[in-house]
Short mmCIF file of C-alpha atoms and ligand atoms in Angstrom, two decimals:
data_model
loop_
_atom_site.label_atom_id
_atom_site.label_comp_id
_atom_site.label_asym_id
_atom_site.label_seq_id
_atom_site.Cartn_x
_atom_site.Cartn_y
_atom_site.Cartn_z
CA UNK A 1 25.14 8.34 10.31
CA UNK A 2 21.58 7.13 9.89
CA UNK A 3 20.73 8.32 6.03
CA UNK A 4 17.00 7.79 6.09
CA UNK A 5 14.42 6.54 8.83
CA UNK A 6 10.94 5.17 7.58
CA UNK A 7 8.04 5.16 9.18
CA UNK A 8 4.31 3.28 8.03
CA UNK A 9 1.74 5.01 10.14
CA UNK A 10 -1.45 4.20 11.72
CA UNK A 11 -0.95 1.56 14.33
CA UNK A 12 -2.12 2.66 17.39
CA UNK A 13 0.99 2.78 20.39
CA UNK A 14 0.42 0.39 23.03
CA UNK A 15 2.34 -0.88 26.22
CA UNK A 16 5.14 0.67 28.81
CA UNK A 17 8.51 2.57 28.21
CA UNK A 18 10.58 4.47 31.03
CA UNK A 19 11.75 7.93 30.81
CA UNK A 20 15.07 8.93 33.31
CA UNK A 21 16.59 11.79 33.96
CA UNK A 22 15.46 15.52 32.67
CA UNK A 23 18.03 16.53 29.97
CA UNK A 24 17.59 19.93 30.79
CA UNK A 25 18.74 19.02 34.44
CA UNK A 26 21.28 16.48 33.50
CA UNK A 27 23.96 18.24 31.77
CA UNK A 28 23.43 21.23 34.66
CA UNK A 29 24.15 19.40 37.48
CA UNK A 30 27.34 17.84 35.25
CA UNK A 31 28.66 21.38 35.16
CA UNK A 32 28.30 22.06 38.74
CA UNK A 33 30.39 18.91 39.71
CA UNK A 34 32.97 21.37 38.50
CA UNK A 35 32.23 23.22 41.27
CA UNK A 36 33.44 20.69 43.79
CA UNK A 37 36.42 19.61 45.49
CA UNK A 38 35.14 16.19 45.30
CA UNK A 39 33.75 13.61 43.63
CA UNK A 40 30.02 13.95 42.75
CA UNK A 41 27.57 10.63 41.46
CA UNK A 42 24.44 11.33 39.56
CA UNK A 43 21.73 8.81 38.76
CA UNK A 44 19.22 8.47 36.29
CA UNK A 45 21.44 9.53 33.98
CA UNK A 46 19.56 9.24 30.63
CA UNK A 47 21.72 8.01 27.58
CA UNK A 48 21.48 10.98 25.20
CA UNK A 49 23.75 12.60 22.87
CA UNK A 50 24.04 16.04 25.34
CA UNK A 51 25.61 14.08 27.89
CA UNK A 52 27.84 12.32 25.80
CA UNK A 53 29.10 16.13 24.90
CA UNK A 54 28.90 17.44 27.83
CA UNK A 55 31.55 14.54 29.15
CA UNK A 56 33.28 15.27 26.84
CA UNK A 57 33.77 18.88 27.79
CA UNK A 58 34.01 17.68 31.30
CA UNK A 59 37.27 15.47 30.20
CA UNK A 60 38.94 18.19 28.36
CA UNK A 61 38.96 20.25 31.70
CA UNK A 62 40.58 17.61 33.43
CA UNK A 63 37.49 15.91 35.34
CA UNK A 64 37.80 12.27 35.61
CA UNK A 65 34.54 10.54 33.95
CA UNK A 66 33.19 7.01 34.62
CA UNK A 67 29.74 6.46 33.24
CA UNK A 68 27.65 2.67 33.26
CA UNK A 69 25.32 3.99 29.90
CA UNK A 70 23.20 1.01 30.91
CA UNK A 71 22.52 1.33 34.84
CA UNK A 72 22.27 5.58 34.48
CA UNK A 73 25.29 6.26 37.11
CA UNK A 74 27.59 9.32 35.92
CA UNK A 75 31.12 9.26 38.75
CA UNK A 76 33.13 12.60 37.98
CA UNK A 77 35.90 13.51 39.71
CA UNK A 78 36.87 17.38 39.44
CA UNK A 79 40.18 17.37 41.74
CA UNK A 80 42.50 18.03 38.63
CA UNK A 81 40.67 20.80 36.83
CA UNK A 82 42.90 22.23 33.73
CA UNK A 83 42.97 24.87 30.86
CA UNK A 84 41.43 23.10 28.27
CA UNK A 85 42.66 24.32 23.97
CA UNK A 86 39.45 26.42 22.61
CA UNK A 87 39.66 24.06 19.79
CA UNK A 88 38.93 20.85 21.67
CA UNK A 89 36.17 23.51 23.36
CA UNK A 90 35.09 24.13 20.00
CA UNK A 91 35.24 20.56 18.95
CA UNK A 92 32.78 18.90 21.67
CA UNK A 93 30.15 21.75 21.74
CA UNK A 94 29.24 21.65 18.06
CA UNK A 95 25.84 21.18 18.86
CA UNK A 96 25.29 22.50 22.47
CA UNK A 97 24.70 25.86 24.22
CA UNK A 98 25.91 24.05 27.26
CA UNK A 99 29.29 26.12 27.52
CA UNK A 100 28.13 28.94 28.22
CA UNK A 101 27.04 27.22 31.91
CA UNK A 102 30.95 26.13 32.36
CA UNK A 103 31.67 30.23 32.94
CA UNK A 104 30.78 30.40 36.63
CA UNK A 105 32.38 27.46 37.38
CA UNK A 106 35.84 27.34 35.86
CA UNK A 107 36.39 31.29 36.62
CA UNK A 108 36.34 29.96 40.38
CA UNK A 109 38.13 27.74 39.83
CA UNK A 110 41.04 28.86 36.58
CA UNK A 111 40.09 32.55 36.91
CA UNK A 112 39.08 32.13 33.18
CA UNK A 113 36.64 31.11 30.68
CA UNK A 114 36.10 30.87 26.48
CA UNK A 115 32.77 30.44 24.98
CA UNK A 116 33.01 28.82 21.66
CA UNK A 117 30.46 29.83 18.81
CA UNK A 118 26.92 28.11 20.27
CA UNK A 119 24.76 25.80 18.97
CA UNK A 120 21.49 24.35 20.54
CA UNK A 121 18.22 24.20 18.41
CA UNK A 122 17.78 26.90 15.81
CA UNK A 123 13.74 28.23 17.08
CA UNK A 124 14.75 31.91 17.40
CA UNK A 125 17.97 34.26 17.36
CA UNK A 126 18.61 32.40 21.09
CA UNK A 127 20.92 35.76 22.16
CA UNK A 128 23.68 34.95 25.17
CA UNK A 129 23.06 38.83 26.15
CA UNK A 130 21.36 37.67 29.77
CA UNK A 131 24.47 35.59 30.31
CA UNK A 132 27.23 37.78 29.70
CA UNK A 133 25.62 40.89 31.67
CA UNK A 134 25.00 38.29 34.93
CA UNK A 135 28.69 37.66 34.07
CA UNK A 136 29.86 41.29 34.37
CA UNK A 137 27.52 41.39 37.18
CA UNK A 138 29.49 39.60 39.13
CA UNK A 139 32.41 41.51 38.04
CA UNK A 140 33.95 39.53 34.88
CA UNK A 141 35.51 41.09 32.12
CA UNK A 142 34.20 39.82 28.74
CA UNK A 143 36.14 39.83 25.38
CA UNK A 144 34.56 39.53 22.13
CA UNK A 145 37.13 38.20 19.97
CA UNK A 146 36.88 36.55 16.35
CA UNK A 147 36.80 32.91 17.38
CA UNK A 148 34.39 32.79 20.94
CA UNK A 149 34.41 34.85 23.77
CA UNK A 150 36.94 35.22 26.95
CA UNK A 151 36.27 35.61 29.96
CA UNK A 152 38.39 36.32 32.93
CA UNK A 153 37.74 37.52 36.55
CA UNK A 154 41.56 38.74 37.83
CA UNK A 155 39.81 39.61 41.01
CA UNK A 156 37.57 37.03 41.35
CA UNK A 157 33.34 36.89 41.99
CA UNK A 158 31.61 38.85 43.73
CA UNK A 159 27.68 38.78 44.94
CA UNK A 160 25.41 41.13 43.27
CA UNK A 161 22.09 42.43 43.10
CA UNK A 162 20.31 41.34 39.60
CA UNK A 163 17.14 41.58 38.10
CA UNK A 164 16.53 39.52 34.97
CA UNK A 165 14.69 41.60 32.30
CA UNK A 166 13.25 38.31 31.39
CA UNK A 167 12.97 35.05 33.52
CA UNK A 168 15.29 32.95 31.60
CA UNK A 169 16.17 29.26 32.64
CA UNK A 170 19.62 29.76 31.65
CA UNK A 171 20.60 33.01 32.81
CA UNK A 172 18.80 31.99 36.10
CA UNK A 173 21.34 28.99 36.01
CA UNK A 174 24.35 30.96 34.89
CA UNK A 175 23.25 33.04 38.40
CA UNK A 176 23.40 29.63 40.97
CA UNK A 177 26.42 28.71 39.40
CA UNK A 178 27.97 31.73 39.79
CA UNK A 179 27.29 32.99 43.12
CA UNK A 180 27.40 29.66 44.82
CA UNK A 181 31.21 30.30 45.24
CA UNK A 182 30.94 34.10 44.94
CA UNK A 183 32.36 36.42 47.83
CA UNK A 184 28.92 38.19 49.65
CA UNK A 185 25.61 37.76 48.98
CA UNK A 186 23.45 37.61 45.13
CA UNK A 187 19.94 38.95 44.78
CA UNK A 188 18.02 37.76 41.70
CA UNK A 189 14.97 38.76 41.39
CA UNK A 190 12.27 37.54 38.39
CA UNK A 191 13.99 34.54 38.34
CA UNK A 192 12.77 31.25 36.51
CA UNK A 193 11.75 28.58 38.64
CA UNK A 194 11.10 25.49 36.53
CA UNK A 195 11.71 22.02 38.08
CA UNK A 196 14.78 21.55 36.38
CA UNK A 197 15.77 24.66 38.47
CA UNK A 198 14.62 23.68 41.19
CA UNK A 199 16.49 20.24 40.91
CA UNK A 200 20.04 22.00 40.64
CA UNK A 201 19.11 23.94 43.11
CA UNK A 202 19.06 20.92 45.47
CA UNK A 203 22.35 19.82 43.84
CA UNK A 204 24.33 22.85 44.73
CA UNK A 205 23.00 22.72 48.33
CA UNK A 206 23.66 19.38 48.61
CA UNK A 207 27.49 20.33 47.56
CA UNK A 208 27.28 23.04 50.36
CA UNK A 209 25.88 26.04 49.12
CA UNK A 210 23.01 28.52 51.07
CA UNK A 211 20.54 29.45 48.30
CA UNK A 212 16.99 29.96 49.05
CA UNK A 213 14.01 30.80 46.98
CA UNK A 214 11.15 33.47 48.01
CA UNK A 215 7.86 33.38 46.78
CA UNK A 216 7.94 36.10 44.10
CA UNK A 217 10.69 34.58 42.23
CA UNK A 218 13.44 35.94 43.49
CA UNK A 219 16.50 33.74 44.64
CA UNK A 220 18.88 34.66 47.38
CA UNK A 221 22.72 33.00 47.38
CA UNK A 222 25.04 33.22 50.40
CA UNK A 223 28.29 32.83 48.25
CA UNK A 224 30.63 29.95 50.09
CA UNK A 225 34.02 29.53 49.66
CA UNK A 226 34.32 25.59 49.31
CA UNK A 227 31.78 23.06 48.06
CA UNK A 228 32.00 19.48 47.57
CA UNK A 229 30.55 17.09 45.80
CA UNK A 230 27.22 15.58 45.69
CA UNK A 231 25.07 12.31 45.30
CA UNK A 232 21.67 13.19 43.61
CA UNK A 233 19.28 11.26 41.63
CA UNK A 234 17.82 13.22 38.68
CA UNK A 235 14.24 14.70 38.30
CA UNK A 236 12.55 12.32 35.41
CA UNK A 237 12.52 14.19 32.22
CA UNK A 238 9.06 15.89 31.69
CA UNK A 239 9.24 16.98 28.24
CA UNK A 240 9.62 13.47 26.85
CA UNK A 241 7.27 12.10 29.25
CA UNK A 242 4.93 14.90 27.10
CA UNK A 243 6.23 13.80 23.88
CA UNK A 244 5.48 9.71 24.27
CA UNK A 245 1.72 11.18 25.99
CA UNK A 246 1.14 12.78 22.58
CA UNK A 247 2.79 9.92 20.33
CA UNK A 248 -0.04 7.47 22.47
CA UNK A 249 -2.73 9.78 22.05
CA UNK A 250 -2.21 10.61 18.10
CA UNK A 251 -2.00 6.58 17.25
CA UNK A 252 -5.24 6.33 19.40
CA UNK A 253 -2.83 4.56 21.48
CA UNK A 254 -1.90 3.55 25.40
CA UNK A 255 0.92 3.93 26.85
CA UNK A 256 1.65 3.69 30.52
CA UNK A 257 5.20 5.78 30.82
CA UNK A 258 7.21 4.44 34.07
CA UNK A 259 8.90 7.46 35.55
CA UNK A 260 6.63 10.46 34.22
CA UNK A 261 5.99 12.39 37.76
CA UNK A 262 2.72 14.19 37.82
CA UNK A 263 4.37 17.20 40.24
CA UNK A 264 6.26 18.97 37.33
CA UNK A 265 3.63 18.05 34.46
CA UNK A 266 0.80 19.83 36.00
CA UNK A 267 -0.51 22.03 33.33
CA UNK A 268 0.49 19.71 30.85
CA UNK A 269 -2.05 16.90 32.86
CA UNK A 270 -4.65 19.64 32.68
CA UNK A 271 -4.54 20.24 29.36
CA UNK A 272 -4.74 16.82 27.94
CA UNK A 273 -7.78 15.90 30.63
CA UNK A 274 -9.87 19.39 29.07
CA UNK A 275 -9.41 18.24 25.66
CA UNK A 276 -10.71 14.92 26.63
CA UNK A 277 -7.68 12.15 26.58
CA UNK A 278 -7.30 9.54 29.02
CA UNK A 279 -5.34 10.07 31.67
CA UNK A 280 -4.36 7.86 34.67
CA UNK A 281 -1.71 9.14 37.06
CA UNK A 282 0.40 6.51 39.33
CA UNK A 283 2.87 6.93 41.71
CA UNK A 284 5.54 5.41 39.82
CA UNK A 285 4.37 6.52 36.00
CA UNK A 286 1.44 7.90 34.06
CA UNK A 287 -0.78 6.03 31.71
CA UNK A 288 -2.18 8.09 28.05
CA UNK A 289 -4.62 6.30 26.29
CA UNK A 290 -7.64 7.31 23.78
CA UNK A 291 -11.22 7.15 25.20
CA UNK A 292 -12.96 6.47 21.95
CA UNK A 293 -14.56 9.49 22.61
CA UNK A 294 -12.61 11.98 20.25
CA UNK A 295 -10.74 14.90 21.47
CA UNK A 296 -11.65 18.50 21.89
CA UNK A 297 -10.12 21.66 21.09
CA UNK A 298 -8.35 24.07 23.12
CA UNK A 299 -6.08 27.70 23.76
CA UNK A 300 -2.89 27.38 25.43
CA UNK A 301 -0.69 29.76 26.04
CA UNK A 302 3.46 28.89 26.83
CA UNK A 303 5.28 30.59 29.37
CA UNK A 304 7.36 30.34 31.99
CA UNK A 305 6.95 27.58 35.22
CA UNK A 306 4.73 26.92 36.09
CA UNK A 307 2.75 27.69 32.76
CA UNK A 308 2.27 25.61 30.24
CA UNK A 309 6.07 25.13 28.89
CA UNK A 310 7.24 25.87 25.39
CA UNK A 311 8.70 22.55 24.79
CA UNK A 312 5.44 20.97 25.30
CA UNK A 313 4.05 23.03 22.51
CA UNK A 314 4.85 21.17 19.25
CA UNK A 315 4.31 17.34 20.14
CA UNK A 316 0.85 18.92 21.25
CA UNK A 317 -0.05 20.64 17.86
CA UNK A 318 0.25 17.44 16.23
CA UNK A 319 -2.03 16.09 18.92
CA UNK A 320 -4.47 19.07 18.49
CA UNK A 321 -4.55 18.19 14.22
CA UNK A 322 -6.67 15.19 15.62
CA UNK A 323 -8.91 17.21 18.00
CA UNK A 324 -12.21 18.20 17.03
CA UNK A 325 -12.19 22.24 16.95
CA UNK A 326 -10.15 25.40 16.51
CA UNK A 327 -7.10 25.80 18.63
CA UNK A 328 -5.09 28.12 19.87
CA UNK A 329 -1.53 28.12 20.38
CA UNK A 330 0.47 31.35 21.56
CA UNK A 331 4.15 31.12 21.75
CA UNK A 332 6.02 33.40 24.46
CA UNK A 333 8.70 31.34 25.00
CA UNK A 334 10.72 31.58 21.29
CA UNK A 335 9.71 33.93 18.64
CA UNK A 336 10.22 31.21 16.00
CA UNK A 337 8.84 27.92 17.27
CA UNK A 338 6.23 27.86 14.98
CA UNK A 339 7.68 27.34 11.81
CA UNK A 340 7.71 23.51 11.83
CA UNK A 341 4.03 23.64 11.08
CA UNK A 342 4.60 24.11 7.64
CA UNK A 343 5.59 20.52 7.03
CA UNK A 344 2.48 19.37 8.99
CA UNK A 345 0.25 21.31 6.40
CA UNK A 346 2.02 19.45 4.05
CA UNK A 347 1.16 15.99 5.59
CA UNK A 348 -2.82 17.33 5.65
CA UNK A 349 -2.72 19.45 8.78
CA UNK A 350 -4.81 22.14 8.65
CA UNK A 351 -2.41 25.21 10.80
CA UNK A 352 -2.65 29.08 9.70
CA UNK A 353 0.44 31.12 11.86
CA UNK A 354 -0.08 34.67 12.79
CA UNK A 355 2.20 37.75 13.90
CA UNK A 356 -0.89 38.59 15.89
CA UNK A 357 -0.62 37.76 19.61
CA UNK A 358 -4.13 35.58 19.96
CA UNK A 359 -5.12 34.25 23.23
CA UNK A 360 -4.95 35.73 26.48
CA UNK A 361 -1.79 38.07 26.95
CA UNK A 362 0.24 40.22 24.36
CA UNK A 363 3.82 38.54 24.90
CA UNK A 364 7.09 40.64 24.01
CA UNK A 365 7.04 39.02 20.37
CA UNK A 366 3.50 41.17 19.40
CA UNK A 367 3.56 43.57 16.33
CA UNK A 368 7.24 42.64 15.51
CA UNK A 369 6.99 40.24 12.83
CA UNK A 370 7.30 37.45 14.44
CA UNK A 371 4.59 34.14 13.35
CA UNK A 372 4.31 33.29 17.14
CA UNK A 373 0.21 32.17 17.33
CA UNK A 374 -1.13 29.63 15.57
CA UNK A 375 -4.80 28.43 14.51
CA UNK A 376 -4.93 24.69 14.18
CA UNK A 377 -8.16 23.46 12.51
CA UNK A 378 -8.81 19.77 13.47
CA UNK A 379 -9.75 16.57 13.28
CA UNK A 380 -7.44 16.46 10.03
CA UNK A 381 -6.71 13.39 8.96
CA UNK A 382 -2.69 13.15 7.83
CA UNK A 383 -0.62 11.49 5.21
CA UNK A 384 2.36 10.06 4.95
CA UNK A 385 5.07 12.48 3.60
CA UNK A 386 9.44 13.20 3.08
CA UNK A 387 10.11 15.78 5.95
CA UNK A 388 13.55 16.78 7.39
CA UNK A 389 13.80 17.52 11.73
CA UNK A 390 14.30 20.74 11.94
CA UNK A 391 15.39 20.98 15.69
CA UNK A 392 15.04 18.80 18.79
CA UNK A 393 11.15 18.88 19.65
CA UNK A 394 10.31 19.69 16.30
CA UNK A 395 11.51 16.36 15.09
CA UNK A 396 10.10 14.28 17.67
CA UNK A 397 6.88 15.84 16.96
CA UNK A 398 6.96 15.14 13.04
CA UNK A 399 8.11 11.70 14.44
CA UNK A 400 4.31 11.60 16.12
CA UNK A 401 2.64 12.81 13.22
CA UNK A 402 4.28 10.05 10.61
CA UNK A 403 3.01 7.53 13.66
CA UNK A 404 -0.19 8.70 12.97
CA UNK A 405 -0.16 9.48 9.70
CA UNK A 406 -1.84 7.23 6.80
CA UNK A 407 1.27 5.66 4.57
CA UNK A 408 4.94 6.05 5.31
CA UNK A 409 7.19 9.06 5.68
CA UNK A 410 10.56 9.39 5.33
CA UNK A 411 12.18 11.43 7.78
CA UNK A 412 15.96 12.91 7.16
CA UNK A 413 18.02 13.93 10.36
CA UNK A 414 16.57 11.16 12.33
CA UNK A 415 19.55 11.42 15.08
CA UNK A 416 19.08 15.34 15.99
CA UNK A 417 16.54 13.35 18.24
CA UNK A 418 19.12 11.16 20.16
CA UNK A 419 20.07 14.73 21.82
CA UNK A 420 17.08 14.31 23.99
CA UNK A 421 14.83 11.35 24.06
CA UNK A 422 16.91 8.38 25.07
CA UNK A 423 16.87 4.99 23.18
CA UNK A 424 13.88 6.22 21.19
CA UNK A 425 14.09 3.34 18.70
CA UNK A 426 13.63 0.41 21.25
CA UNK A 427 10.61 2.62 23.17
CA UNK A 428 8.90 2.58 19.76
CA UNK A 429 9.83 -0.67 18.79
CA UNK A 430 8.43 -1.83 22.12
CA UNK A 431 5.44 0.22 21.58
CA UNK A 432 4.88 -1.97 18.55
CA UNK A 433 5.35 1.33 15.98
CA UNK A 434 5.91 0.06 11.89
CA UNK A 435 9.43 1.72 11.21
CA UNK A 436 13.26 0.74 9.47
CA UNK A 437 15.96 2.88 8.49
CA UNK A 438 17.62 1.91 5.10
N1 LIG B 501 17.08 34.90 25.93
C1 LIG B 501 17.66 36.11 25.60
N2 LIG B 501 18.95 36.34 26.01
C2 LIG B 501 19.67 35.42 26.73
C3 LIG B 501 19.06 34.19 27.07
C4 LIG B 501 17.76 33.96 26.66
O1 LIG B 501 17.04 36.96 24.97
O2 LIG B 501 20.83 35.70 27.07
C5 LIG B 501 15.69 34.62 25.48
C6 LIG B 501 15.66 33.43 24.49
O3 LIG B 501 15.98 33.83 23.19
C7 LIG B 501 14.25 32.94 24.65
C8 LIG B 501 13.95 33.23 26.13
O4 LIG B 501 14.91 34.17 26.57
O5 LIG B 501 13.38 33.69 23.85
C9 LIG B 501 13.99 32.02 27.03
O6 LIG B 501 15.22 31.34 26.89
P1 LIG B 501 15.88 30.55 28.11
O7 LIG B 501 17.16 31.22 28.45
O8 LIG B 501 14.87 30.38 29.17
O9 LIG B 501 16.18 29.16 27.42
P2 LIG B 501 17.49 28.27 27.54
O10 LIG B 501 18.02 28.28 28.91
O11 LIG B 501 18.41 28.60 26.41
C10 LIG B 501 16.27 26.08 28.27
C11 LIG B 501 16.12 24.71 27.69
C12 LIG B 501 15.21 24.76 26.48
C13 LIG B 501 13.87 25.32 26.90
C14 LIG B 501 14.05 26.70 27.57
C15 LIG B 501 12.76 27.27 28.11
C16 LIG B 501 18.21 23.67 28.23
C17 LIG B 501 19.50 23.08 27.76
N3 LIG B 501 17.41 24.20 27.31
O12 LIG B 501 16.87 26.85 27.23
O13 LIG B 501 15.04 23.43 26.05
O14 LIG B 501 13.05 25.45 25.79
O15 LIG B 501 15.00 26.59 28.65
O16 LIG B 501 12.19 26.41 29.05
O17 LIG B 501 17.90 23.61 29.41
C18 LIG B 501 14.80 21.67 24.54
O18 LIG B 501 14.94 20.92 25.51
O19 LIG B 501 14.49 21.28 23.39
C19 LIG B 501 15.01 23.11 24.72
C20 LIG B 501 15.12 23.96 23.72
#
């Protein structure tokens, strides 16, 4: 355990690092190997503290795991799925909200399921209500009982109509990997559609399932009764492709980062060309560097795919406390992914949070309490400071402000950030950043 990671800011990034496979696609397509009578090989496997649990909760259900950390290739082997104890369940998901995924999946295959208590990133009340209502959907019985939840389907799956009351990327996976094996035919309609969706999508069809995907979001599943497995290289991972753009841009830096695919970063592109960074995209990478011409303000608004996503939002607030301007930020996404500001005022930030929705829509989190906008007055120079992560994109992001910051900071929790930005200590040593832990 790392007990403190320093960091003297102000030298600008410069040079080339290589992001792999999504995280948020990764430890998805690990669950639906479950799903298979045979073995299934993913690439680009990212080494990350997610998959490391999510193998782990792989093995105690029996699936035989081979993984090369260093070439990215994950072998699992699902022909002796078993019960696994709900306290090895409970041991390996400490810090995930991956089990909830493995529902689907083992009550094909063991006609039950437990859900240990979740964890995953604390940036609102992050409810499992979606999941356990697609669940009963499909005709499970859920049991609330003192120590996780069970789930059991005597009678097995079977296809239903569903309409999420809100697009969520998980319940919208809990859905595919459901009614890929489920008897008849699923409807769900105002589905999410990110990338990473997208991605497992073509896993699961690669493994033998008929899914297909209409243009108002709804998805339609033709429930099989045997898959197999699958070979599938993993969509590159677009939220720390984000996160290294804004660490560049904040050190008035360049970085050229090998593997960051323009399709899926869109809105993010547009953003950062409006407010006036460089940006050069490549087939095989994109290059962020600073113009010398300062950066300008702007309103942004997360949402759903193919908006601008939420995860995007807080490495770019500590690029918009260098941009010349009032900004706008409106969370949909989470009410409560705001709250790491406070420790960016404290480095010199200049960032006022409202309840108020401001910007273009009024999201479900207006007049309810929640400090979901945010006003972020820049240029402001910062200063070095002591701050703590406080969850996964949070951290990263105070990681890019004590790059750019005057002094050094002193940041606690360091490894929270090995959950989803692989080998991040090389990329900045290679990047030439001023940091030790003691
Ligand atoms: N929600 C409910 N009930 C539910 C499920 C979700 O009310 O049963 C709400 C959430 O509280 C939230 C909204 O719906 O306000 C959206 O949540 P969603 O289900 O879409 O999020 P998720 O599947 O839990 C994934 C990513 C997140 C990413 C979101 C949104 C993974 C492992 N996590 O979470 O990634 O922010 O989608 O794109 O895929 C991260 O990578 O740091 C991260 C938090």
């Amino acid at each position: 355990m790392t007990s403190s990671f320093y960091v003297r800011g102000g030298k600008p990034l410069e040079g080339e690092i290589t992001v792999r496979g999504a995280k948020n696609l990764v430890s998805k397509a690990m669950v639906a190997a479950l799903l298979g009578e045979t073995e299934s090989f993913l690439t680009s496997v990212p080494d990350i503290s997610d998959v490391r649990i999510v193998s782990e909760l792989l093995r105690v259900h029996g699936v035989k795991i081979e993984r090369d950390k260093e070439a990215g290739t994950l072998r699992m082997d699902p022909s002796n799925v078993e019960r696994a104890h709900v306290a090895d369940i409970d041991a390996h998901a400490g810090s995930s909200r991956i089990p909830i995924l493995f529902c689907g999946p083992l009550l094909h295959r063991l006609g039950e399921a437990v859900i240990p208590d979740l964890g995953g990133c604390r940036i609102g009340t992050r409810p499992i209500n979606y999941h356990l209502d697609v669940l009963r959907n499909f005709g499970a019985h859920v049991d609330k009982r003192e120590h996780g939840i069970y789930i059991t389907a005597p009678d097995g799956l079977r296809g239903a109509k569903i309409r999420l009351e809100y697009p969520s990327v998980g319940a919208t996976e809990q859905v595919l990997l459901t009614a890929v094996r489920a008897q008849g035919i699923t409807e769900l309609e105002n589905a999410a559609v990110e990338p990473e969706i997208e991605d497992l999508i073509a896993v699961l069809q690669k493994m033998g399932a008929i899914i297909s995907l209409r243009t108002d979001r709804t998805i339609v599943i033709e429930g099989v009764e045997k898959l197999n497995g699958y070979r599938h290289r993993c969509l590159p991972d677009r939220i720390e492709a984000a996160s290294w753009a804004c660490a560049a841009l904040v050190t008035h830096g360049d970085v050229f980062v090998r593997g960051a695919e323009q399709k899926a970063m869109g809105t993010f592109l547009n953003v950062l060309r409006k407010i006036g960074a460089g940006v050069d995209i490549h087939d095989d990478g994109i290059r962020f560097y600073d113009t010398g011409e300062g950066l300008s303000s702007a309103a942004i608004e997360t949402d759903v795919h193919p908006g601008f996503m939420t995860d995007w939002q807080q490495p770019l607030v500590v690029l918009l406390t260098q941009a010349n301007g009032i900004s706008i930020v409106h969370e949909t996404v989470y009410e409560n992914r705001l709250g790491f500001t406070s420790a960016l005022n404290d480095m010199g930030a200049q960032i006022q949070v409202y309840r108020e929705c401001l910007g273009g829509s009024r999201c479900r989190f207006g007049q309810r309490n929640y400090n979901h906008s945010a006003v972020v007055n820049g240029p402001r120079p910062l200063k070095g400071a002591e701050i703590t992560v406080p969850d996964l994109r949070g951290g990263f992001s105070y990681l890019i402000a004590a790059l750019g910051a005057d002094g050094t900071s002193q940041i606690h929790g360091i490894d929270l950030i090995d959950r989803g930005y692989e080998s991040f200590r090389d990329k900045l040593t290679k990047l030439g950043a001023d940091f030790w832990e003691e």
